[in-house]
PDB file of N, CA and C in Angstrom:
ATOM      1  N   GLY A 194      88.088  87.448 202.070  1.00 62.00           N
ATOM      2  CA  GLY A 194      87.142  87.803 201.059  1.00 62.00           C
ATOM      3  C   GLY A 194      87.029  89.299 200.827  1.00 62.00           C
ATOM      4  N   VAL A 195      86.630  90.043 201.872  1.00 70.00           N
ATOM      5  CA  VAL A 195      86.378  91.479 201.717  1.00 70.00           C
ATOM      6  C   VAL A 195      87.682  92.229 201.433  1.00 70.00           C
ATOM      7  N   TRP A 196      88.759  91.832 202.061  1.00 73.00           N
ATOM      8  CA  TRP A 196      90.021  92.568 201.861  1.00 73.00           C
ATOM      9  C   TRP A 196      90.516  92.456 200.426  1.00 73.00           C
ATOM     10  N   ILE A 197      90.198  91.341 199.750  1.00 73.00           N
ATOM     11  CA  ILE A 197      90.598  91.191 198.344  1.00 73.00           C
ATOM     12  C   ILE A 197      89.875  92.224 197.490  1.00 73.00           C
ATOM     13  N   VAL A 198      88.570  92.385 197.737  1.00 71.00           N
ATOM     14  CA  VAL A 198      87.784  93.376 196.991  1.00 71.00           C
ATOM     15  C   VAL A 198      88.329  94.771 197.262  1.00 71.00           C
ATOM     16  N   LYS A 199      88.605  95.078 198.518  1.00 67.00           N
ATOM     17  CA  LYS A 199      89.139  96.395 198.879  1.00 67.00           C
ATOM     18  C   LYS A 199      90.500  96.639 198.228  1.00 67.00           C
ATOM     19  N   PHE A 200      91.325  95.599 198.145  1.00 68.00           N
ATOM     20  CA  PHE A 200      92.623  95.721 197.504  1.00 68.00           C
ATOM     21  C   PHE A 200      92.463  96.141 196.040  1.00 68.00           C
ATOM     22  N   PHE A 201      91.567  95.458 195.328  1.00 67.00           N
ATOM     23  CA  PHE A 201      91.358  95.786 193.921  1.00 67.00           C
ATOM     24  C   PHE A 201      90.712  97.156 193.748  1.00 67.00           C
ATOM     25  N   GLU A 202      89.819  97.536 194.654  1.00 66.00           N
ATOM     26  CA  GLU A 202      89.237  98.882 194.600  1.00 66.00           C
ATOM     27  C   GLU A 202      90.329  99.928 194.749  1.00 66.00           C
ATOM     28  N   GLU A 203      91.256  99.690 195.642  1.00 66.00           N
ATOM     29  CA  GLU A 203      92.358 100.629 195.873  1.00 66.00           C
ATOM     30  C   GLU A 203      93.249 100.729 194.633  1.00 66.00           C
ATOM     31  N   GLN A 204      93.521  99.615 193.999  1.00 62.00           N
ATOM     32  CA  GLN A 204      94.334  99.623 192.790  1.00 62.00           C
ATOM     33  C   GLN A 204      93.645 100.392 191.677  1.00 62.00           C
ATOM     34  N   MET A 205      92.352 100.239 191.540  1.00 60.00           N
ATOM     35  CA  MET A 205      91.585 100.943 190.509  1.00 60.00           C
ATOM     36  C   MET A 205      91.573 102.446 190.782  1.00 60.00           C
ATOM     37  N   ARG A 206      91.527 102.801 192.036  1.00 57.00           N
ATOM     38  CA  ARG A 206      91.439 104.200 192.419  1.00 57.00           C
ATOM     39  C   ARG A 206      92.662 104.991 191.959  1.00 57.00           C
ATOM     40  N   LYS A 207      93.813 104.359 191.890  1.00 54.00           N
ATOM     41  CA  LYS A 207      95.046 105.045 191.508  1.00 54.00           C
ATOM     42  C   LYS A 207      95.012 105.537 190.062  1.00 54.00           C
ATOM     43  N   ASP A 208      94.139 104.977 189.238  1.00 54.00           N
ATOM     44  CA  ASP A 208      94.062 105.346 187.832  1.00 54.00           C
ATOM     45  C   ASP A 208      93.002 106.407 187.566  1.00 54.00           C
ATOM     46  N   ARG A 209      92.567 107.090 188.575  1.00 70.00           N
ATOM     47  CA  ARG A 209      91.492 108.057 188.411  1.00 70.00           C
ATOM     48  C   ARG A 209      91.981 109.459 188.761  1.00 70.00           C
ATOM     49  N   LEU A 210      91.406 110.383 188.076  1.00 79.00           N
ATOM     50  CA  LEU A 210      91.706 111.787 188.323  1.00 79.00           C
ATOM     51  C   LEU A 210      90.535 112.388 189.092  1.00 79.00           C
ATOM     52  N   TRP A 211      90.825 113.111 190.141  1.00 86.00           N
ATOM     53  CA  TRP A 211      89.788 113.755 190.938  1.00 86.00           C
ATOM     54  C   TRP A 211      89.811 115.251 190.673  1.00 86.00           C
ATOM     55  N   LEU A 212      88.643 115.794 190.435  1.00 90.00           N
ATOM     56  CA  LEU A 212      88.473 117.244 190.330  1.00 90.00           C
ATOM     57  C   LEU A 212      87.932 117.694 191.679  1.00 90.00           C
ATOM     58  N   VAL A 213      88.723 118.472 192.384  1.00 93.00           N
ATOM     59  CA  VAL A 213      88.325 118.966 193.697  1.00 93.00           C
ATOM     60  C   VAL A 213      88.141 120.469 193.562  1.00 93.00           C
ATOM     61  N   LYS A 214      86.894 120.914 193.738  1.00 95.00           N
ATOM     62  CA  LYS A 214      86.576 122.342 193.649  1.00 95.00           C
ATOM     63  C   LYS A 214      86.562 122.912 195.055  1.00 95.00           C
ATOM     64  N   ILE A 215      87.292 123.996 195.236  1.00 96.00           N
ATOM     65  CA  ILE A 215      87.232 124.689 196.516  1.00 96.00           C
ATOM     66  C   ILE A 215      86.843 126.141 196.267  1.00 96.00           C
ATOM     67  N   THR A 216      85.982 126.631 197.114  1.00 97.00           N
ATOM     68  CA  THR A 216      85.525 128.017 197.038  1.00 97.00           C
ATOM     69  C   THR A 216      85.976 128.712 198.304  1.00 97.00           C
ATOM     70  N   VAL A 217      86.770 129.758 198.141  1.00 97.00           N
ATOM     71  CA  VAL A 217      87.292 130.486 199.300  1.00 97.00           C
ATOM     72  C   VAL A 217      86.898 131.961 199.198  1.00 97.00           C
ATOM     73  N   PRO A 218      86.756 132.619 200.343  1.00 97.00           N
ATOM     74  CA  PRO A 218      86.497 134.064 200.313  1.00 97.00           C
ATOM     75  C   PRO A 218      87.643 134.780 199.595  1.00 97.00           C
ATOM     76  N   LYS A 219      87.304 135.841 198.908  1.00 97.00           N
ATOM     77  CA  LYS A 219      88.302 136.562 198.105  1.00 97.00           C
ATOM     78  C   LYS A 219      89.502 137.016 198.938  1.00 97.00           C
ATOM     79  N   ASN A 220      89.282 137.341 200.207  1.00 96.00           N
ATOM     80  CA  ASN A 220      90.405 137.795 201.030  1.00 96.00           C
ATOM     81  C   ASN A 220      91.376 136.654 201.374  1.00 96.00           C
ATOM     82  N   ASN A 221      91.019 135.407 201.053  1.00 97.00           N
ATOM     83  CA  ASN A 221      91.915 134.268 201.267  1.00 97.00           C
ATOM     84  C   ASN A 221      92.541 133.794 199.952  1.00 97.00           C
ATOM     85  N   PHE A 222      92.340 134.539 198.888  1.00 97.00           N
ATOM     86  CA  PHE A 222      92.830 134.138 197.564  1.00 97.00           C
ATOM     87  C   PHE A 222      94.346 133.947 197.545  1.00 97.00           C
ATOM     88  N   ASN A 223      95.092 134.950 197.996  1.00 97.00           N
ATOM     89  CA  ASN A 223      96.561 134.882 197.916  1.00 97.00           C
ATOM     90  C   ASN A 223      97.137 133.725 198.711  1.00 97.00           C
ATOM     91  N   SER A 224      96.640 133.510 199.923  1.00 97.00           N
ATOM     92  CA  SER A 224      97.182 132.415 200.732  1.00 97.00           C
ATOM     93  C   SER A 224      96.837 131.054 200.117  1.00 97.00           C
ATOM     94  N   THR A 225      95.644 130.929 199.532  1.00 97.00           N
ATOM     95  CA  THR A 225      95.260 129.679 198.868  1.00 97.00           C
ATOM     96  C   THR A 225      96.156 129.440 197.661  1.00 97.00           C
ATOM     97  N   LEU A 226      96.369 130.467 196.872  1.00 97.00           N
ATOM     98  CA  LEU A 226      97.222 130.378 195.682  1.00 97.00           C
ATOM     99  C   LEU A 226      98.634 129.947 196.062  1.00 97.00           C
ATOM    100  N   ILE A 227      99.186 130.549 197.088  1.00 97.00           N
ATOM    101  CA  ILE A 227     100.539 130.217 197.546  1.00 97.00           C
ATOM    102  C   ILE A 227     100.623 128.767 198.004  1.00 97.00           C
ATOM    103  N   GLU A 228      99.630 128.327 198.794  1.00 97.00           N
ATOM    104  CA  GLU A 228      99.654 126.954 199.313  1.00 97.00           C
ATOM    105  C   GLU A 228      99.507 125.917 198.199  1.00 97.00           C
ATOM    106  N   LEU A 229      98.636 126.177 197.235  1.00 97.00           N
ATOM    107  CA  LEU A 229      98.466 125.244 196.123  1.00 97.00           C
ATOM    108  C   LEU A 229      99.761 125.131 195.310  1.00 97.00           C
ATOM    109  N   ASN A 230     100.384 126.253 195.028  1.00 97.00           N
ATOM    110  CA  ASN A 230     101.654 126.239 194.285  1.00 97.00           C
ATOM    111  C   ASN A 230     102.760 125.551 195.075  1.00 97.00           C
ATOM    112  N   LYS A 231     102.829 125.834 196.369  1.00 97.00           N
ATOM    113  CA  LYS A 231     103.856 125.242 197.222  1.00 97.00           C
ATOM    114  C   LYS A 231     103.736 123.716 197.254  1.00 97.00           C
ATOM    115  N   ASN A 232     102.499 123.209 197.146  1.00 96.00           N
ATOM    116  CA  ASN A 232     102.251 121.768 197.194  1.00 96.00           C
ATOM    117  C   ASN A 232     102.180 121.124 195.809  1.00 96.00           C
ATOM    118  N   ASN A 233     102.535 121.899 194.770  1.00 95.00           N
ATOM    119  CA  ASN A 233     102.553 121.394 193.386  1.00 95.00           C
ATOM    120  C   ASN A 233     101.224 120.788 192.950  1.00 95.00           C
ATOM    121  N   ILE A 234     100.130 121.448 193.318  1.00 95.00           N
ATOM    122  CA  ILE A 234      98.796 121.010 192.921  1.00 95.00           C
ATOM    123  C   ILE A 234      98.444 121.707 191.602  1.00 95.00           C
ATOM    124  N   SER A 235      97.976 120.937 190.627  1.00 94.00           N
ATOM    125  CA  SER A 235      97.522 121.524 189.357  1.00 94.00           C
ATOM    126  C   SER A 235      96.147 122.141 189.583  1.00 94.00           C
ATOM    127  N   PHE A 236      95.954 123.378 189.098  1.00 96.00           N
ATOM    128  CA  PHE A 236      94.676 124.039 189.333  1.00 96.00           C
ATOM    129  C   PHE A 236      94.434 125.149 188.317  1.00 96.00           C
ATOM    130  N   SER A 237      93.189 125.565 188.276  1.00 96.00           N
ATOM    131  CA  SER A 237      92.786 126.790 187.583  1.00 96.00           C
ATOM    132  C   SER A 237      91.811 127.480 188.532  1.00 96.00           C
ATOM    133  N   TYR A 238      91.531 128.759 188.289  1.00 97.00           N
ATOM    134  CA  TYR A 238      90.596 129.433 189.197  1.00 97.00           C
ATOM    135  C   TYR A 238      89.763 130.468 188.458  1.00 97.00           C
ATOM    136  N   ASN A 239      88.624 130.782 189.071  1.00 96.00           N
ATOM    137  CA  ASN A 239      87.711 131.818 188.576  1.00 96.00           C
ATOM    138  C   ASN A 239      87.375 132.759 189.708  1.00 96.00           C
ATOM    139  N   ASP A 240      87.490 134.027 189.438  1.00 94.00           N
ATOM    140  CA  ASP A 240      87.169 135.074 190.413  1.00 94.00           C
ATOM    141  C   ASP A 240      85.691 135.417 190.272  1.00 94.00           C
ATOM    142  N   ILE A 241      84.923 135.195 191.341  1.00 92.00           N
ATOM    143  CA  ILE A 241      83.481 135.457 191.308  1.00 92.00           C
ATOM    144  C   ILE A 241      83.129 136.372 192.477  1.00 92.00           C
ATOM    145  N   THR A 242      82.926 137.622 192.214  1.00 88.00           N
ATOM    146  CA  THR A 242      82.593 138.665 193.200  1.00 88.00           C
ATOM    147  C   THR A 242      83.267 138.478 194.549  1.00 88.00           C
ATOM    148  N   LYS A 243      82.577 137.916 195.550  1.00 95.00           N
ATOM    149  CA  LYS A 243      83.128 137.793 196.894  1.00 95.00           C
ATOM    150  C   LYS A 243      84.002 136.558 197.084  1.00 95.00           C
ATOM    151  N   TYR A 244      83.984 135.659 196.096  1.00 97.00           N
ATOM    152  CA  TYR A 244      84.671 134.378 196.242  1.00 97.00           C
ATOM    153  C   TYR A 244      85.574 134.079 195.051  1.00 97.00           C
ATOM    154  N   VAL A 245      86.473 133.112 195.265  1.00 97.00           N
ATOM    155  CA  VAL A 245      87.296 132.580 194.189  1.00 97.00           C
ATOM    156  C   VAL A 245      87.100 131.069 194.200  1.00 97.00           C
ATOM    157  N   VAL A 246      86.809 130.508 193.022  1.00 97.00           N
ATOM    158  CA  VAL A 246      86.620 129.064 192.894  1.00 97.00           C
ATOM    159  C   VAL A 246      87.859 128.474 192.230  1.00 97.00           C
ATOM    160  N   PHE A 247      88.485 127.538 192.919  1.00 97.00           N
ATOM    161  CA  PHE A 247      89.654 126.837 192.407  1.00 97.00           C
ATOM    162  C   PHE A 247      89.229 125.445 191.956  1.00 97.00           C
ATOM    163  N   ASP A 248      89.606 125.066 190.752  1.00 96.00           N
ATOM    164  CA  ASP A 248      89.438 123.702 190.266  1.00 96.00           C
ATOM    165  C   ASP A 248      90.791 123.031 190.382  1.00 96.00           C
ATOM    166  N   CYS A 249      90.903 122.103 191.318  1.00 95.00           N
ATOM    167  CA  CYS A 249      92.165 121.417 191.574  1.00 95.00           C
ATOM    168  C   CYS A 249      92.093 120.010 191.008  1.00 95.00           C
ATOM    169  N   TYR A 250      93.158 119.594 190.372  1.00 93.00           N
ATOM    170  CA  TYR A 250      93.205 118.290 189.719  1.00 93.00           C
ATOM    171  C   TYR A 250      94.175 117.395 190.483  1.00 93.00           C
ATOM    172  N   CYS A 251      93.640 116.356 191.112  1.00 91.00           N
ATOM    173  CA  CYS A 251      94.430 115.500 191.995  1.00 91.00           C
ATOM    174  C   CYS A 251      94.549 114.093 191.427  1.00 91.00           C
ATOM    175  N   ASN A 252      95.772 113.613 191.316  1.00 86.00           N
ATOM    176  CA  ASN A 252      96.039 112.264 190.822  1.00 86.00           C
ATOM    177  C   ASN A 252      96.131 111.234 191.933  1.00 86.00           C
ATOM    178  N   THR A 253      96.390 111.690 193.159  1.00 86.00           N
ATOM    179  CA  THR A 253      96.580 110.758 194.273  1.00 86.00           C
ATOM    180  C   THR A 253      95.739 111.183 195.467  1.00 86.00           C
ATOM    181  N   GLN A 254      95.556 110.237 196.372  1.00 85.00           N
ATOM    182  CA  GLN A 254      94.837 110.552 197.612  1.00 85.00           C
ATOM    183  C   GLN A 254      95.614 111.572 198.438  1.00 85.00           C
ATOM    184  N   ASN A 255      96.931 111.506 198.364  1.00 90.00           N
ATOM    185  CA  ASN A 255      97.768 112.451 199.103  1.00 90.00           C
ATOM    186  C   ASN A 255      97.537 113.889 198.614  1.00 90.00           C
ATOM    187  N   GLU A 256      97.476 114.065 197.286  1.00 92.00           N
ATOM    188  CA  GLU A 256      97.190 115.398 196.733  1.00 92.00           C
ATOM    189  C   GLU A 256      95.805 115.871 197.151  1.00 92.00           C
ATOM    190  N   THR A 257      94.839 114.957 197.109  1.00 91.00           N
ATOM    191  CA  THR A 257      93.471 115.313 197.509  1.00 91.00           C
ATOM    192  C   THR A 257      93.446 115.778 198.960  1.00 91.00           C
ATOM    193  N   GLN A 258      94.150 115.077 199.839  1.00 93.00           N
ATOM    194  CA  GLN A 258      94.185 115.460 201.251  1.00 93.00           C
ATOM    195  C   GLN A 258      94.829 116.834 201.432  1.00 93.00           C
ATOM    196  N   LYS A 259      95.871 117.116 200.657  1.00 95.00           N
ATOM    197  CA  LYS A 259      96.503 118.439 200.743  1.00 95.00           C
ATOM    198  C   LYS A 259      95.509 119.540 200.367  1.00 95.00           C
ATOM    199  N   VAL A 260      94.719 119.302 199.304  1.00 96.00           N
ATOM    200  CA  VAL A 260      93.725 120.295 198.884  1.00 96.00           C
ATOM    201  C   VAL A 260      92.671 120.479 199.970  1.00 96.00           C
ATOM    202  N   ILE A 261      92.235 119.384 200.594  1.00 95.00           N
ATOM    203  CA  ILE A 261      91.256 119.472 201.683  1.00 95.00           C
ATOM    204  C   ILE A 261      91.815 120.327 202.815  1.00 95.00           C
ATOM    205  N   ASP A 262      93.061 120.095 203.188  1.00 96.00           N
ATOM    206  CA  ASP A 262      93.696 120.862 204.264  1.00 96.00           C
ATOM    207  C   ASP A 262      93.819 122.337 203.891  1.00 96.00           C
ATOM    208  N   ILE A 263      94.205 122.625 202.654  1.00 97.00           N
ATOM    209  CA  ILE A 263      94.322 124.011 202.188  1.00 97.00           C
ATOM    210  C   ILE A 263      92.956 124.699 202.251  1.00 97.00           C
ATOM    211  N   CYS A 264      91.939 123.986 201.836  1.00 96.00           N
ATOM    212  CA  CYS A 264      90.577 124.529 201.872  1.00 96.00           C
ATOM    213  C   CYS A 264      90.182 124.888 203.309  1.00 96.00           C
ATOM    214  N   LYS A 265      90.405 123.972 204.233  1.00 96.00           N
ATOM    215  CA  LYS A 265      90.067 124.216 205.641  1.00 96.00           C
ATOM    216  C   LYS A 265      90.850 125.407 206.195  1.00 96.00           C
ATOM    217  N   ASN A 266      92.135 125.486 205.845  1.00 96.00           N
ATOM    218  CA  ASN A 266      92.982 126.576 206.341  1.00 96.00           C
ATOM    219  C   ASN A 266      92.527 127.941 205.843  1.00 96.00           C
ATOM    220  N   ASN A 267      91.792 127.959 204.735  1.00 96.00           N
ATOM    221  CA  ASN A 267      91.389 129.223 204.125  1.00 96.00           C
ATOM    222  C   ASN A 267      89.880 129.460 204.159  1.00 96.00           C
ATOM    223  N   ASN A 268      89.215 128.821 205.114  1.00 96.00           N
ATOM    224  CA  ASN A 268      87.769 129.010 205.340  1.00 96.00           C
ATOM    225  C   ASN A 268      86.942 128.736 204.092  1.00 96.00           C
ATOM    226  N   GLY A 269      87.306 127.687 203.379  1.00 95.00           N
ATOM    227  CA  GLY A 269      86.632 127.379 202.120  1.00 95.00           C
ATOM    228  C   GLY A 269      85.603 126.276 202.228  1.00 95.00           C
ATOM    229  N   LYS A 270      84.914 126.076 201.130  1.00 96.00           N
ATOM    230  CA  LYS A 270      83.954 124.990 200.940  1.00 96.00           C
ATOM    231  C   LYS A 270      84.533 124.090 199.868  1.00 96.00           C
ATOM    232  N   ILE A 271      84.179 122.819 199.917  1.00 94.00           N
ATOM    233  CA  ILE A 271      84.800 121.859 199.007  1.00 94.00           C
ATOM    234  C   ILE A 271      83.777 120.945 198.351  1.00 94.00           C
ATOM    235  N   PHE A 272      84.069 120.565 197.118  1.00 92.00           N
ATOM    236  CA  PHE A 272      83.272 119.606 196.363  1.00 92.00           C
ATOM    237  C   PHE A 272      84.243 118.781 195.534  1.00 92.00           C
ATOM    238  N   ALA A 273      84.065 117.465 195.524  1.00 85.00           N
ATOM    239  CA  ALA A 273      84.955 116.595 194.747  1.00 85.00           C
ATOM    240  C   ALA A 273      84.144 115.724 193.801  1.00 85.00           C
ATOM    241  N   ALA A 274      84.691 115.520 192.621  1.00 84.00           N
ATOM    242  CA  ALA A 274      84.068 114.641 191.624  1.00 84.00           C
ATOM    243  C   ALA A 274      85.153 113.787 190.988  1.00 84.00           C
ATOM    244  N   GLU A 275      84.821 112.547 190.739  1.00 77.00           N
ATOM    245  CA  GLU A 275      85.762 111.613 190.141  1.00 77.00           C
ATOM    246  C   GLU A 275      85.632 111.640 188.626  1.00 77.00           C
ATOM    247  N   ASN A 276      86.774 111.745 187.963  1.00 71.00           N
ATOM    248  CA  ASN A 276      86.813 111.614 186.510  1.00 71.00           C
ATOM    249  C   ASN A 276      87.370 110.239 186.204  1.00 71.00           C
ATOM    250  N   LYS A 277      86.526 109.375 185.674  1.00 65.00           N
ATOM    251  CA  LYS A 277      86.980 108.015 185.360  1.00 65.00           C
ATOM    252  C   LYS A 277      87.732 108.041 184.041  1.00 65.00           C
ATOM    253  N   LEU A 278      88.912 107.474 184.070  1.00 59.00           N
ATOM    254  CA  LEU A 278      89.735 107.390 182.871  1.00 59.00           C
ATOM    255  C   LEU A 278      89.533 106.022 182.242  1.00 59.00           C
ATOM    256  N   TYR A 279      89.036 106.004 181.055  1.00 53.00           N
ATOM    257  CA  TYR A 279      88.775 104.732 180.381  1.00 53.00           C
ATOM    258  C   TYR A 279      89.822 104.452 179.353  1.00 53.00           C
TER     259      TYR A 279
END
């Protein structure tokens, strides 16, 4: 019973785009930029005084995990929001 519901939830999840925002100290900007590019993550960024905010667009759970790891490696904070595609 429950595994069937989880299976369909997982299938639905693949059709969603996740916006993962990471905020890193400005001195970690270059290393974050390099890691995001190296991992082929789509992103944009805004430079805000002491910090840089990256908006990362993840199509898969694997991409999302890479962004989480990059954030941790660069002393960042993270926020994720789901964009439902209808």
